[in-house]
Amino acid sequence: MKRIIPFFALALFLSVFLVLKSCVINNPKSEECQIIKITIKSITEGSSYDIMFHDNGTDLYYINRGLERGLNLETLNAKVLNKTVTLHLPKLLFGTSEHIAQMAIGDDIIFTEFD
């Protein structure tokens, strides 16, 4: 009985670690993303210098630390507001993230994290 408890504790720890690790988006690849098209209705600044993009409904998508990466809200408003954009959203273990790995209008890439 004394050997079973540490075994289950270790198994639980490893399971929790793997689930949490799968939620971290590191170096996304195009083939690991879901591609969607949305119409941007508003752009706002989020917490931690994120840029938030709102669609017609209740969905919102973000560029992580977009303001730190040299993007600015005025330029993005001029380029994408009320236009249909293509988003690459990384797939996670339990679904798709709202994190934007790439944003494009037609063939014009507005933002990308791909190498």
Short mmCIF file of C-alpha atoms in Angstrom, two decimals:
data_model
loop_
_atom_site.label_atom_id
_atom_site.label_comp_id
_atom_site.label_asym_id
_atom_site.label_seq_id
_atom_site.Cartn_x
_atom_site.Cartn_y
_atom_site.Cartn_z
CA MET A 1 0.00 0.00 0.00
CA LYS A 2 2.85 2.38 0.79
CA ARG A 3 4.25 1.97 -2.76
CA ILE A 4 0.91 2.61 -4.47
CA ILE A 5 0.39 6.12 -3.06
CA PRO A 6 3.66 7.60 -4.45
CA PHE A 7 2.96 5.91 -7.80
CA PHE A 8 -0.50 7.51 -8.08
CA ALA A 9 0.85 10.87 -6.89
CA LEU A 10 3.54 10.77 -9.58
CA ALA A 11 1.04 9.72 -12.25
CA LEU A 12 -1.31 12.56 -11.24
CA PHE A 13 1.53 15.10 -11.28
CA LEU A 14 2.68 14.00 -14.75
CA SER A 15 -0.87 14.08 -16.10
CA VAL A 16 -1.47 17.61 -14.82
CA PHE A 17 1.92 18.72 -16.17
CA LEU A 18 1.19 17.34 -19.66
CA VAL A 19 -2.27 18.92 -19.81
CA LEU A 20 -0.92 22.33 -18.77
CA LYS A 21 2.03 22.06 -21.16
CA SER A 22 -0.33 21.36 -24.07
CA CYS A 23 -2.03 24.74 -23.45
CA VAL A 24 1.20 26.70 -24.03
CA ILE A 25 1.61 28.01 -27.57
CA ASN A 26 5.27 27.86 -28.54
CA ASN A 27 6.51 28.37 -32.10
CA PRO A 28 3.26 27.54 -33.93
CA LYS A 29 3.39 25.90 -37.35
CA SER A 30 0.96 26.55 -40.20
CA GLU A 31 -0.02 22.89 -40.45
CA GLU A 32 -0.91 22.86 -36.72
CA CYS A 33 -3.46 25.67 -37.11
CA GLN A 34 -7.12 25.97 -37.93
CA ILE A 35 -7.73 28.56 -40.65
CA ILE A 36 -10.83 30.72 -40.37
CA LYS A 37 -12.18 33.85 -42.06
CA ILE A 38 -13.83 36.58 -40.00
CA THR A 39 -14.87 40.20 -40.45
CA ILE A 40 -13.19 42.50 -37.93
CA LYS A 41 -15.71 44.87 -36.30
CA SER A 42 -13.50 46.46 -33.64
CA ILE A 43 -9.92 46.46 -32.40
CA THR A 44 -8.98 47.16 -28.78
CA GLU A 45 -5.95 47.05 -26.52
CA GLY A 46 -6.01 44.14 -24.11
CA SER A 47 -3.98 43.38 -21.03
CA SER A 48 -0.23 42.78 -21.28
CA TYR A 49 0.06 44.77 -24.53
CA ASP A 50 -2.22 42.34 -26.38
CA ILE A 51 -4.26 43.48 -29.39
CA MET A 52 -7.85 42.21 -29.36
CA PHE A 53 -9.91 41.71 -32.54
CA HIS A 54 -13.71 41.44 -32.25
CA ASP A 55 -15.94 39.89 -34.91
CA ASN A 56 -19.68 40.24 -35.62
CA GLY A 57 -20.62 37.88 -32.82
CA THR A 58 -19.19 37.30 -29.37
CA ASP A 59 -15.86 35.84 -30.49
CA LEU A 60 -12.62 37.68 -29.94
CA TYR A 61 -9.10 36.85 -31.04
CA TYR A 62 -5.79 38.33 -29.95
CA ILE A 63 -2.19 38.92 -30.97
CA ASN A 64 -0.12 38.18 -27.89
CA ARG A 65 1.96 41.22 -26.92
CA GLY A 66 1.19 42.79 -30.29
CA LEU A 67 1.97 46.32 -29.12
CA GLU A 68 5.42 45.20 -27.96
CA ARG A 69 6.02 43.64 -31.39
CA GLY A 70 5.73 46.98 -33.17
CA LEU A 71 2.07 46.84 -34.22
CA ASN A 72 -0.16 49.81 -33.46
CA LEU A 73 -3.91 50.20 -33.24
CA GLU A 74 -4.25 53.09 -35.72
CA THR A 75 -2.45 51.23 -38.51
CA LEU A 76 -4.42 48.04 -37.85
CA ASN A 77 -7.70 49.98 -37.82
CA ALA A 78 -6.87 51.39 -41.26
CA LYS A 79 -5.87 47.98 -42.66
CA VAL A 80 -8.37 45.49 -41.23
CA LEU A 81 -11.39 47.25 -39.70
CA ASN A 82 -14.64 46.08 -41.38
CA LYS A 83 -12.67 43.77 -43.69
CA THR A 84 -12.63 39.99 -43.94
CA VAL A 85 -9.33 38.55 -42.74
CA THR A 86 -7.87 35.05 -42.68
CA LEU A 87 -6.66 33.90 -39.26
CA HIS A 88 -4.42 30.95 -38.40
CA LEU A 89 -5.35 29.78 -34.89
CA PRO A 90 -3.20 27.13 -33.15
CA LYS A 91 -4.93 23.87 -32.26
CA LEU A 92 -4.66 22.80 -28.64
CA LEU A 93 -5.40 19.52 -26.87
CA PHE A 94 -8.98 20.55 -26.05
CA GLY A 95 -9.86 22.75 -29.05
CA THR A 96 -8.68 25.81 -30.90
CA SER A 97 -7.04 28.82 -29.30
CA GLU A 98 -8.08 32.45 -29.86
CA HIS A 99 -4.37 33.28 -30.20
CA ILE A 100 -3.59 34.62 -33.69
CA ALA A 101 -0.51 32.98 -35.21
CA GLN A 102 -1.04 34.67 -38.59
CA MET A 103 -3.41 37.31 -39.97
CA ALA A 104 -3.80 38.08 -43.67
CA ILE A 105 -6.07 39.93 -46.06
CA GLY A 106 -5.92 38.01 -49.31
CA ASP A 107 -2.21 37.49 -50.04
CA ASP A 108 -1.14 40.45 -47.86
CA ILE A 109 0.18 39.14 -44.52
CA ILE A 110 -0.53 41.65 -41.75
CA PHE A 111 1.08 39.64 -38.92
CA THR A 112 2.78 36.25 -38.64
CA GLU A 113 4.61 34.16 -36.04
CA PHE A 114 5.65 31.56 -38.60
CA ASP A 115 9.36 31.20 -39.45
#
